[in-house]
Coordinates of C-alpha atoms in Angstrom, one line a residue:
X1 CA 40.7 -40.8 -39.8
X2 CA 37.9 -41.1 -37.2
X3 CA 40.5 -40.2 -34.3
X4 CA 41.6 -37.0 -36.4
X5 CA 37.6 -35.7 -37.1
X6 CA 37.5 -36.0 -32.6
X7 CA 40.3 -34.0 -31.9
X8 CA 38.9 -31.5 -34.8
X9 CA 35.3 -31.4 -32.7
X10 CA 34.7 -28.9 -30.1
X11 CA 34.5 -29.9 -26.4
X12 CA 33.0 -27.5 -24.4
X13 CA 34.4 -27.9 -20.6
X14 CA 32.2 -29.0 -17.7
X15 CA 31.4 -26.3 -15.3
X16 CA 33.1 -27.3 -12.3
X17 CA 31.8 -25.4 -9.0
X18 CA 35.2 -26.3 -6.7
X19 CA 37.4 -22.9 -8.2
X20 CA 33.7 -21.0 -6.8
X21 CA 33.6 -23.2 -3.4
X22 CA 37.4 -22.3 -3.2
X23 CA 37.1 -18.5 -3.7
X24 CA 34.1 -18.0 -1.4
X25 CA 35.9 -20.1 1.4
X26 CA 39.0 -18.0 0.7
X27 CA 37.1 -14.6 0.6
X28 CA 34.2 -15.3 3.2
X29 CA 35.1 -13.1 5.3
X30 CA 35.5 -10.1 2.9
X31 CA 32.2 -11.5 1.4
X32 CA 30.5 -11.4 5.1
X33 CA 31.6 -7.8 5.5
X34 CA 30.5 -6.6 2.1
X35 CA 27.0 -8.1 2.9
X36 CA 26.6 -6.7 6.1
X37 CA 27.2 -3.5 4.5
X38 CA 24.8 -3.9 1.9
X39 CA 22.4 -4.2 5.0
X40 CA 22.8 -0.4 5.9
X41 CA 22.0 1.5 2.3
X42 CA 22.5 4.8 4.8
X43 CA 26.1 4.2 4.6
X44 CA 26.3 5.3 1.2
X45 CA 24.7 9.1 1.3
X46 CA 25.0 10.3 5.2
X47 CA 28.6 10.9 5.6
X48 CA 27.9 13.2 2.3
X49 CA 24.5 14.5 4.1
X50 CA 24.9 18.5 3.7
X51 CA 23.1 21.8 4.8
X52 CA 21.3 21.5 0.8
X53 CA 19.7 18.3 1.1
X54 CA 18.6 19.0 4.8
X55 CA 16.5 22.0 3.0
X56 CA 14.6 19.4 1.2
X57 CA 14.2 17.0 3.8
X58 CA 12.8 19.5 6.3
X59 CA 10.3 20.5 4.2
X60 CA 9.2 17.1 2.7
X61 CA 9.7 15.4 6.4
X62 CA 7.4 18.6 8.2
X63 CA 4.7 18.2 5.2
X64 CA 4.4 14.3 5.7
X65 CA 3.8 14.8 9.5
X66 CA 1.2 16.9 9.3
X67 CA -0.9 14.5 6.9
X68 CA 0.4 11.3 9.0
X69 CA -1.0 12.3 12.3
X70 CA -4.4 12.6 11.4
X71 CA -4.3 9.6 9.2
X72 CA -1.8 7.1 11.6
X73 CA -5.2 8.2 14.2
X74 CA -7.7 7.3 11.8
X75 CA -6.4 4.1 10.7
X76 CA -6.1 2.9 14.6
X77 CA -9.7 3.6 14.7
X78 CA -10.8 1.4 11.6
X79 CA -8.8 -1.6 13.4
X80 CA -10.3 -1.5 16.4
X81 CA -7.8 -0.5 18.3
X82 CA -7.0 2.8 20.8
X83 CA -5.7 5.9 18.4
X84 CA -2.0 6.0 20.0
X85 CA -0.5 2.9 17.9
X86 CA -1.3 4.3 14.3
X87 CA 0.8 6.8 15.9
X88 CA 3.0 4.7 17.6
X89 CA 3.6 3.2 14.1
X90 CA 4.2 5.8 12.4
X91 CA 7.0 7.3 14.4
X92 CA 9.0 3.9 14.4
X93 CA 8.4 3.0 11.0
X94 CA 9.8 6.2 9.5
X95 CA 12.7 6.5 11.7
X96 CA 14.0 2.8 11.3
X97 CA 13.1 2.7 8.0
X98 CA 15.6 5.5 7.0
X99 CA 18.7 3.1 8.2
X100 CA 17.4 0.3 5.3
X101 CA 16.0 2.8 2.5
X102 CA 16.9 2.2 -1.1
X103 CA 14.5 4.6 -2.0
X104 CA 14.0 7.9 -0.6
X105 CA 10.8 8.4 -1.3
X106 CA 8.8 5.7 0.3
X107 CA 6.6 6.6 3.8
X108 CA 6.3 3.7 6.0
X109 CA 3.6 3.3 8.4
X110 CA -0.2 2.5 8.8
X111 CA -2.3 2.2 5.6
X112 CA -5.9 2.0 5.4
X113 CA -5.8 -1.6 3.2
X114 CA -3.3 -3.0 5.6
X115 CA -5.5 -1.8 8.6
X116 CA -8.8 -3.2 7.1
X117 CA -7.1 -6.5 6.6
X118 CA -5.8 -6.3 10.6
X119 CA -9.3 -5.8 11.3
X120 CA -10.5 -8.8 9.8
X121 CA -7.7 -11.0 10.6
X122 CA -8.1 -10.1 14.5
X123 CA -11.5 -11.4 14.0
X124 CA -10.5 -14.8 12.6
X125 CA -8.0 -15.1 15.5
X126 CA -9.9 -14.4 18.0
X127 CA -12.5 -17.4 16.4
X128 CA -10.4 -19.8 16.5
X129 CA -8.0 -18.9 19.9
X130 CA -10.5 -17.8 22.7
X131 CA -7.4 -17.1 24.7
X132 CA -8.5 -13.9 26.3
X133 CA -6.0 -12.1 24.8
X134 CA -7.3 -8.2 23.6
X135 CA -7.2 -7.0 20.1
X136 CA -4.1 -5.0 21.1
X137 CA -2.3 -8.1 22.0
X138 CA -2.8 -10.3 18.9
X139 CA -2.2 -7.2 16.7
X140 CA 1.6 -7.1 18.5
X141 CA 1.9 -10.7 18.0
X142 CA 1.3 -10.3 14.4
X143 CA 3.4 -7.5 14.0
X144 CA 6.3 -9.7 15.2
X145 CA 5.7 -12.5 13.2
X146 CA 5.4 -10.8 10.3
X147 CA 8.6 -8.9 10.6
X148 CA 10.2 -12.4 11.1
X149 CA 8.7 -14.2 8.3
X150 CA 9.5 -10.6 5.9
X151 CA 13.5 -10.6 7.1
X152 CA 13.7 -14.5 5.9
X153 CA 12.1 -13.9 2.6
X154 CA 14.4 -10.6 2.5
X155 CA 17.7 -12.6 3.6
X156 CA 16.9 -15.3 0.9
X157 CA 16.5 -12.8 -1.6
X158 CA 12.8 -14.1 -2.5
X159 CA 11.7 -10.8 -3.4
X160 CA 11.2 -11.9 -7.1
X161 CA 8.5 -13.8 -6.1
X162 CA 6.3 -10.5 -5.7
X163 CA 6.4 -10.4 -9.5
X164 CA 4.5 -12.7 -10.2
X165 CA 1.3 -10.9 -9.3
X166 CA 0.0 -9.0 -11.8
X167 CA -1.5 -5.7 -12.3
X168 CA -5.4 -6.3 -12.4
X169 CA -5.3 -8.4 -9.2
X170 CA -3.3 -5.5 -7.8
X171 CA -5.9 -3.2 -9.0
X172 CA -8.9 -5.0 -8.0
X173 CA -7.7 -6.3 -4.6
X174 CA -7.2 -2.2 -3.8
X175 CA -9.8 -1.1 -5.4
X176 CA -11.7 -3.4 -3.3
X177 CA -10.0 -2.3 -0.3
X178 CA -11.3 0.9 -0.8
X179 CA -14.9 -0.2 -1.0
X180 CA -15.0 -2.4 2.1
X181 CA -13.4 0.8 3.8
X182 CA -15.6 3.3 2.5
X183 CA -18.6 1.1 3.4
X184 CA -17.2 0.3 7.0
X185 CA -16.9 4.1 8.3
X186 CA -20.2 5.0 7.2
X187 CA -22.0 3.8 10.8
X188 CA -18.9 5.9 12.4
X189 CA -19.8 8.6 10.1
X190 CA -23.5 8.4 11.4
X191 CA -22.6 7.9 14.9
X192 CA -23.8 4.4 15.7
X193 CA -20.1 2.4 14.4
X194 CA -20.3 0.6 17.8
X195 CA -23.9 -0.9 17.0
X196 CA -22.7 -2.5 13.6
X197 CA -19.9 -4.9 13.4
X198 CA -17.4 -3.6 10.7
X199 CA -15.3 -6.2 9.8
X200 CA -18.3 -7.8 8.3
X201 CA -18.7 -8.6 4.5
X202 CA -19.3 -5.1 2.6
X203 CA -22.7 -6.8 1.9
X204 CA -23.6 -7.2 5.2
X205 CA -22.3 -3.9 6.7
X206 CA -24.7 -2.0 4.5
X207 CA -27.6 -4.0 5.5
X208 CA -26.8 -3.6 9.5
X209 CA -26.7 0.0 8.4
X210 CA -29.9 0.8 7.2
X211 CA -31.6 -1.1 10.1
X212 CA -29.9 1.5 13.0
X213 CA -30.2 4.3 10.4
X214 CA -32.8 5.4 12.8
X215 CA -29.7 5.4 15.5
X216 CA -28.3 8.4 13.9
X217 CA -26.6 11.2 16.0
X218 CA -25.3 14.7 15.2
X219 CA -22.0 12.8 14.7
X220 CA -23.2 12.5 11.1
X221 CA -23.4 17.0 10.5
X222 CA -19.8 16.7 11.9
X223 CA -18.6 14.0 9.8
X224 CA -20.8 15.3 5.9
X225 CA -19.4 18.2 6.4
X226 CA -15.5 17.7 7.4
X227 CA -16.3 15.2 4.1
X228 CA -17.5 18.1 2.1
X229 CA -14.7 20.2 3.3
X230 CA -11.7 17.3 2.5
X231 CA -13.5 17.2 -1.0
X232 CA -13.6 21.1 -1.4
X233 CA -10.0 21.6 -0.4
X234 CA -9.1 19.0 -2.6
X235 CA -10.4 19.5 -6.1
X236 CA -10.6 23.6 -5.4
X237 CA -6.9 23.6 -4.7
X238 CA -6.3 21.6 -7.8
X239 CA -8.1 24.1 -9.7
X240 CA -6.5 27.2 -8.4
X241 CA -3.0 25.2 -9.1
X242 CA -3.8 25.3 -12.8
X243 CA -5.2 28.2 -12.5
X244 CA -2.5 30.4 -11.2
X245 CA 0.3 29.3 -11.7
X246 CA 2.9 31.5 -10.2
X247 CA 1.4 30.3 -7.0
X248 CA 1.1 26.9 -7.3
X249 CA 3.4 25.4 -4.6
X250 CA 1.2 27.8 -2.3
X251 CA -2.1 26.3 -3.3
X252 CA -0.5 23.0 -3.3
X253 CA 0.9 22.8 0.5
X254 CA -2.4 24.5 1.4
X255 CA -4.2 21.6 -0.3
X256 CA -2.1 18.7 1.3
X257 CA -2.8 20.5 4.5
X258 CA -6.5 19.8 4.3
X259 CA -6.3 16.5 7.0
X260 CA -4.8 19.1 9.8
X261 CA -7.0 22.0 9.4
X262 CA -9.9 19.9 9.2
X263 CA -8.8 18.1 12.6
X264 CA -7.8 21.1 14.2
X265 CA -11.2 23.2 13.7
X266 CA -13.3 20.4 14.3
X267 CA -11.0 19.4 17.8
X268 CA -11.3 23.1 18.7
X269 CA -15.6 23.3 17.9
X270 CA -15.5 20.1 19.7
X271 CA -13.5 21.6 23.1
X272 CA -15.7 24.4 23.0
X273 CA -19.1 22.4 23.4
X274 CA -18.0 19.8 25.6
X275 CA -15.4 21.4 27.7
X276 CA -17.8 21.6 30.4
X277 CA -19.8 18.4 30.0
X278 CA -19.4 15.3 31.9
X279 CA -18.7 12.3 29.0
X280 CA -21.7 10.8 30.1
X281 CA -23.5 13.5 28.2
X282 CA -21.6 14.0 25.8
X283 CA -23.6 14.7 22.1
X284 CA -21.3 12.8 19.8
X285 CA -18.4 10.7 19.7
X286 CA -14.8 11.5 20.5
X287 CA -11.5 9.7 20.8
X288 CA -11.0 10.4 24.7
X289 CA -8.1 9.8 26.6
X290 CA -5.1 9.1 24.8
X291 CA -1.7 8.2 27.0
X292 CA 1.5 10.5 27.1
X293 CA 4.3 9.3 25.7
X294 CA 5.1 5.6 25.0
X295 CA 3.2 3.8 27.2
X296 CA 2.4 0.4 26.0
X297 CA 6.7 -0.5 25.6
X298 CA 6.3 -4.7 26.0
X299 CA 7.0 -7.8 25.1
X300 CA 4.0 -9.4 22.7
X301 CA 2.0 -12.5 24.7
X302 CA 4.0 -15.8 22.7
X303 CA 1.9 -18.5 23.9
X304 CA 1.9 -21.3 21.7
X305 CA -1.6 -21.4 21.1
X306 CA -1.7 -18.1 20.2
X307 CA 1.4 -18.1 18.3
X308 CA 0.2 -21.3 15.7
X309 CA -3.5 -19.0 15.1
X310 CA -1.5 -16.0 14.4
X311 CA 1.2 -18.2 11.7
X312 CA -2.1 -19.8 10.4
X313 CA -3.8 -16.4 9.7
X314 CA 0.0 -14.4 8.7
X315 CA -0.5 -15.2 5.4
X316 CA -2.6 -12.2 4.1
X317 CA -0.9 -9.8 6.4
X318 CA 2.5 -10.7 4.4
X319 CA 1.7 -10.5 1.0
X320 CA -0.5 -7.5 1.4
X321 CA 2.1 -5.1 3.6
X322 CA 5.0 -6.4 0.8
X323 CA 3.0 -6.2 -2.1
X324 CA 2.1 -2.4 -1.6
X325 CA 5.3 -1.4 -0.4
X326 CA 7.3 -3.3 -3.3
X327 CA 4.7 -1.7 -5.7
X328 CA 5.2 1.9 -4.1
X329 CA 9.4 1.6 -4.3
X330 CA 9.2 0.1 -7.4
X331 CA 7.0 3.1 -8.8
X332 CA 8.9 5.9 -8.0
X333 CA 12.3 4.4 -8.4
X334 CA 11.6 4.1 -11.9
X335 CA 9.8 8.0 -12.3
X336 CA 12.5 9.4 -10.4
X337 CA 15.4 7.5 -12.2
X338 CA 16.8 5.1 -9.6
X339 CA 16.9 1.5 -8.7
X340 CA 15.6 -0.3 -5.6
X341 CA 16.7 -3.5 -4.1
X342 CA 13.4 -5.4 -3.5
X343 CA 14.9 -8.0 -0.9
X344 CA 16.7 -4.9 0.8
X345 CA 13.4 -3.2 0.8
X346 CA 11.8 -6.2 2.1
X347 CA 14.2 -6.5 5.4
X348 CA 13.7 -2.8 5.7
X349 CA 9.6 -3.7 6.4
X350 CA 11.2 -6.6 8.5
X351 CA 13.4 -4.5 10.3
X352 CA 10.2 -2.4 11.4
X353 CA 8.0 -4.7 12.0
X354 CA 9.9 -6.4 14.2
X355 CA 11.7 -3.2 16.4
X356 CA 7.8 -1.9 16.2
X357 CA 6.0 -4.6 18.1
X358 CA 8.1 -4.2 21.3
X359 CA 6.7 0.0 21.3
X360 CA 3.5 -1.0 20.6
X361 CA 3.4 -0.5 16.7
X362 CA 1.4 -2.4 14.7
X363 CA 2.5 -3.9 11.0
X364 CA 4.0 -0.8 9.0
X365 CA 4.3 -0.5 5.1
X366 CA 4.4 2.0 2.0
X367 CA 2.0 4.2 2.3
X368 CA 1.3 5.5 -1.4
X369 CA -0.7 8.8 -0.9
X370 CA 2.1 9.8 1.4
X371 CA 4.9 8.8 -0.6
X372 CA 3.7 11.0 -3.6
X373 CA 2.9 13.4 -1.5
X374 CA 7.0 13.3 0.2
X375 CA 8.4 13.2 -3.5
X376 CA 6.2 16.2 -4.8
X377 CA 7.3 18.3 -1.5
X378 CA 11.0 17.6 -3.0
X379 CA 12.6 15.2 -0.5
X380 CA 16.0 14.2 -1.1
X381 CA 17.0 11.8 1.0
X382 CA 15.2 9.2 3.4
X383 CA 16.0 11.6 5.9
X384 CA 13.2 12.9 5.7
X385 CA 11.4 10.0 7.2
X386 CA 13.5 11.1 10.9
X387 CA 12.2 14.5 10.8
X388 CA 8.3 13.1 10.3
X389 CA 8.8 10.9 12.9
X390 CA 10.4 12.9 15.6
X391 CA 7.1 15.3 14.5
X392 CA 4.7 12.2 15.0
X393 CA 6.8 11.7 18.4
X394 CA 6.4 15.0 20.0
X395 CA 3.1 14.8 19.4
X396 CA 2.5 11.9 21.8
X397 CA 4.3 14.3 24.2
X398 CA 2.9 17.4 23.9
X399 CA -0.7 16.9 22.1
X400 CA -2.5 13.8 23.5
X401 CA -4.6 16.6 25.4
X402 CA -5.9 17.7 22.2
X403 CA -6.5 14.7 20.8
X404 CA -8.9 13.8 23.8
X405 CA -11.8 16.3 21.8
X406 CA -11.1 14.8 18.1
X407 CA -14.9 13.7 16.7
X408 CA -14.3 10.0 16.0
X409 CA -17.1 11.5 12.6
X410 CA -13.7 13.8 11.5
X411 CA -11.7 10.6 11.7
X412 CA -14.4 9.1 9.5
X413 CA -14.2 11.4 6.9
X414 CA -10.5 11.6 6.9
X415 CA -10.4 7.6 6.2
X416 CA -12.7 8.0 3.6
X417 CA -11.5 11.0 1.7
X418 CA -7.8 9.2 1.8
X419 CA -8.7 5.6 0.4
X420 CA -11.1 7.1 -2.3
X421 CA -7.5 8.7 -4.0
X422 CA -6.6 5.4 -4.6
X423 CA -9.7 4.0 -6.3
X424 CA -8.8 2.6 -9.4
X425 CA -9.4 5.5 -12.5
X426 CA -12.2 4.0 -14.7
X427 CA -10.0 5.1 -18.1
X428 CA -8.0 2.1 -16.5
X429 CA -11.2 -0.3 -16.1
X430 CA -12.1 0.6 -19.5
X431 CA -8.7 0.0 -21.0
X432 CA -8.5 -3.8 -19.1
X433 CA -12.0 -4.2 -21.0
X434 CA -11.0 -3.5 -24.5
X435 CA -7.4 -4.7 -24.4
X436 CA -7.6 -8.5 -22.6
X437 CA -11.5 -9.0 -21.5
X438 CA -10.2 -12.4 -19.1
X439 CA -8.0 -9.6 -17.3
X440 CA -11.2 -7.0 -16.3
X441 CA -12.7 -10.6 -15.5
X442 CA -9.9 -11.1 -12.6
X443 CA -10.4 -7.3 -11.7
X444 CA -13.9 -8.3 -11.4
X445 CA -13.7 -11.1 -9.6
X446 CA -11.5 -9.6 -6.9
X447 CA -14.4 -6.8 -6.1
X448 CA -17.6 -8.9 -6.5
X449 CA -15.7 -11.4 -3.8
X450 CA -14.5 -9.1 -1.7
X451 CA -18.2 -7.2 -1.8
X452 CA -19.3 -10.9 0.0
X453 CA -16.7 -12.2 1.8
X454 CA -13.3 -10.9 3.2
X455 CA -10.5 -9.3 1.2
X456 CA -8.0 -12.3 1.3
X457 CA -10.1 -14.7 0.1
X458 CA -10.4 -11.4 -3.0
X459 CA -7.0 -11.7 -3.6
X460 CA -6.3 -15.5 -3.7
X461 CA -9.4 -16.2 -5.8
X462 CA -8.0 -13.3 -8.0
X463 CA -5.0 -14.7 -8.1
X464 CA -5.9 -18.0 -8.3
X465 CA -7.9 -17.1 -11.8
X466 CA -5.0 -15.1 -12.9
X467 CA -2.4 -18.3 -12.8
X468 CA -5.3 -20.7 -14.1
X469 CA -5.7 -18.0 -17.4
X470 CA -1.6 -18.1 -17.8
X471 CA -1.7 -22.0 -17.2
X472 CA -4.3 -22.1 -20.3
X473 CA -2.9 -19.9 -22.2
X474 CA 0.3 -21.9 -22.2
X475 CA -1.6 -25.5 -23.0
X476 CA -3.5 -23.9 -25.5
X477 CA -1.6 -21.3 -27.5
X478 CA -3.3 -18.9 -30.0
X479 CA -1.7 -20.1 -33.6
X480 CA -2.2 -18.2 -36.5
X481 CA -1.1 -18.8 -40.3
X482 CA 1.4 -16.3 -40.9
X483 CA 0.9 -15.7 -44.7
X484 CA -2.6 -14.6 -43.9
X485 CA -1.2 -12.4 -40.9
X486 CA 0.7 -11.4 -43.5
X487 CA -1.4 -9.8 -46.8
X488 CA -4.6 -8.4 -44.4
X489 CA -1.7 -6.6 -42.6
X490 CA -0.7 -5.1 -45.9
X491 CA -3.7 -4.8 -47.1
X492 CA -4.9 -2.7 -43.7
X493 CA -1.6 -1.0 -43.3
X494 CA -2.0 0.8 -46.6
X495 CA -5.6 1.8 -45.7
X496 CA -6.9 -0.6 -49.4
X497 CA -10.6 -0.4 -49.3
X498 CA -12.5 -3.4 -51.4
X499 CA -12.5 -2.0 -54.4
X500 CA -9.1 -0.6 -54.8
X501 CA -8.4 -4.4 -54.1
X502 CA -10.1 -5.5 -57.1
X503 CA -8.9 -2.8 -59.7
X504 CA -5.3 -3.7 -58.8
X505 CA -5.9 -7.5 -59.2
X506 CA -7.4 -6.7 -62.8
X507 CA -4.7 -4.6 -63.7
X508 CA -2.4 -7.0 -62.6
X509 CA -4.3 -9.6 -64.4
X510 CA -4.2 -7.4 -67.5
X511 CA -0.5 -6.7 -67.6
X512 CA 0.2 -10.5 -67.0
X513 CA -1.4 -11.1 -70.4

């Protein structure tokens, strides 16, 4: 009877992982080919490229350059480093980029958070490896490094693991980006930057800045009013947008053309007054000589001192330059209605980084404002990122000249008026406050840190506080008795006041009797 009941039971078969050894031993080289393919996303759009799509690339890739060029300048400048390798970055970042795309939207490059975080990291390097190596060298180093350590996380498909940072730390750590920034150009903006060291706490900077305030040059009516200008062109061609509508894509590429103009009248005022003065005498800053060309095409310095400071000190670089660029793809894949592949986009920042450090480039990733600006102009495909960087490549041919006269106050204000976009909106502050006060705590936390120390330690306390929160919330879940849940529901669902309540327990009372 006992042997009958067994043979009734169900047996569920053990998984056995020899038939899946067997087929991927039998197929591996199909399997190998398909991968490789999966490699080169281009495959599957340029041999369908036609004259339609190059319409909206043209115009999307010819909108991008002129914002990138004053900004791939600027952000040199808040690293420390000569002007030509924001440049330098841009052009190889968009153009690699384009053979690794899932998304055809995202602008790689320089950022302004990725450049302020450079900045401080050089600093630590440079304490704790007194190799006399310049800034220029330790930034290629890191470039290569992290393009190596961001193609193994791509090639083991750890892209997942970007996931499990959540949205206030994101928010706070940029929003406190865009402080330390903001605070950093203002002795540029002034005209004493090279009297106050920079990549000092927030804190600090502002105290440094008020004791040379007295240092002040005319660099400062240069850079308040190329401010005033950015601001003017900004919210004025907003208006008129709204305003009159049947010419709105004409008040909107006059808008996004705000950095140029502003760069190209100041350069040419700037010409004019010193184009017969020695530099010596010169009355305010400017960027000076900047190289034809690609000059600076090198292997990084790999001594192994140098090397195990840099892998010590990579840490920050990584998760910041994949973080925002992972954020960026995933954002407008899902307004536009496609999907990304995070590893693939991963490699793709891997890819660049890596190519980039022999030209000079320093680390490269999604660059939001430009991104939204490349999917408002109507790109189509990542194309778009060859024709902005062939744009950003003649220009180190045929305008280095011109960038000689550039007011480093102009560059100033052109970093400052771009990072303030992405300051966190307050109806989002205020929405973190009322919805989960412990998540405005972590928001908090990531500023206040940031305001007195350096932005990595911002983001791993932030973090850190975000995992202990989920780690308590798991030991000590909220319980509540669902019967009660249950009649206040009902009783605030229907809108009951108190004394509806206690005529229909009397009349139920009544009836009962």
């Amino acid at each position: 009877m006992m042997s009958n009941n067994d043979n009734l039971l169900y047996k569920q078969k053990q998984p056995s992982l020899s038939p899946k050894f067997n087929d991927i031993v039998h197929n591996f080289p199909h399997y190998t080919i398909e991968y490789v393919k999966s490699l080169f996303p281009i495959r599957t759009w340029i041999l369908g490229y036609n004259k339609k799509w190059l319409a909206g690339d043209l115009v999307a890739g010819l909108t991008v350059s002129a914002v990138i060029i004053p900004q791939a300048m600027a952000y040199g400048s808040i690293i420390g480093i000569p002007v030509e390798y924001g440049l330098y970055t841009s052009f190889v970042g968009m153009i690699v980029y384009t053979l690794f795309a899932t998304t055809k939207d995202a602008t790689i490059g320089p950022t302004a958070v990725l450049s302020i975080i450079l900045a401080q990291t050089i600093r630590r390097i440079k304490n704790d490896f007194n190799g006399g190596y310049s800034d220029v060298d330790i930034v290629t180093t890191v470039t290569l490094f992290a393009g190596i350590v961001s193609l193994i996380i791509g090639f083991l498909r750890l892209g997942w693991i970007f996931n499990l940072i959540p949205s206030p730390v994101i928010s706070g750590y940029i929003t406190a980006s865009v402080i330390t920034i903001s605070i950093g150009q203002l002795p540029f903006l002034f005209g004493f930057g090279h009297d106050v060291v920079v990549t000092n706490p927030p804190y600090r900077i502002i105290i440094d800045f008020f004791r040379s305030i007295n240092k002040t040059k005319i660099d400062v009516v240069i850079g308040l009013i190329s401010l005033s200008f950015l601001f003017a062109m900004k919210f004025g061609c907003s208006y008129l947008e709204k305003r009159y509508s049947k010419y709105k894509k004409l008040f909107f590429f006059i808008g996004i053309s705000r950095y140029i103009i502003c760069i190209l009248v100041n350069t040419f005022i700037s010409w004019l007054i010193l184009r017969n003065k020695s530099e010596n005498n010169f009355p305010f800053t400017v960027v000076k000589t900047v190289p034809n060309g690609l000059k600076h095409i090198k292997v990084p310095p790999l001594a192994s001192n140098l090397v195990f400071v840099v892998l010590k000190n990579l840490y920050i670089i990584i998760i910041v330059s994949l973080l925002e660029h992972l954020s960026i793809a995933k954002s407008f894949g899902r307004f536009n209605g496609y999907k990304i592949d995070p590893s693939q986009e991963i490699i793709a920042i891997g890819v660049t980084n890596t190519i980039g450090c022999f030209l000079g480039a320093i680390p490269a990733t999604g660059s939001f404002s430009r991104s939204a600006l490349k999917a408002r102009t109507g790109v189509l495909t990542p194309f778009a990122g060859v024709i902005s960087g062939s744009c950003v490549l003649l220009s180190l041919y045929l305008l280095t000249p011109v960038f000689y006269y550039i007011p480093q106050a102009a560059l100033s204000a052109v970093i400052i008026q771009a990072v303030l976009v992405l300051l966190t909106k307050p109806s989002y502050v205020k929405m973190l406050y009322n919805v989960n006060v412990l998540d405005f705590v972590v928001f908090s936390v990531s500023i206040i840190i940031a305001m007195f120390s350096t932005l990595d330690w911002s983001i791993i306390a932030s973090w850190g506080l975000s995992l202990l929160i989920l780690l308590l919330r798991i030991a000590f879940p909220r319980i509540d008795n669902l019967y009660q849940m249950g009649f206040w529901l009902f009783v605030f669902k229907n809108q009951l006041s108190f004394q509806m309540l206690i005529i229909s327990v009397i009349k139920l009372l009544i009836m009962l009797s």
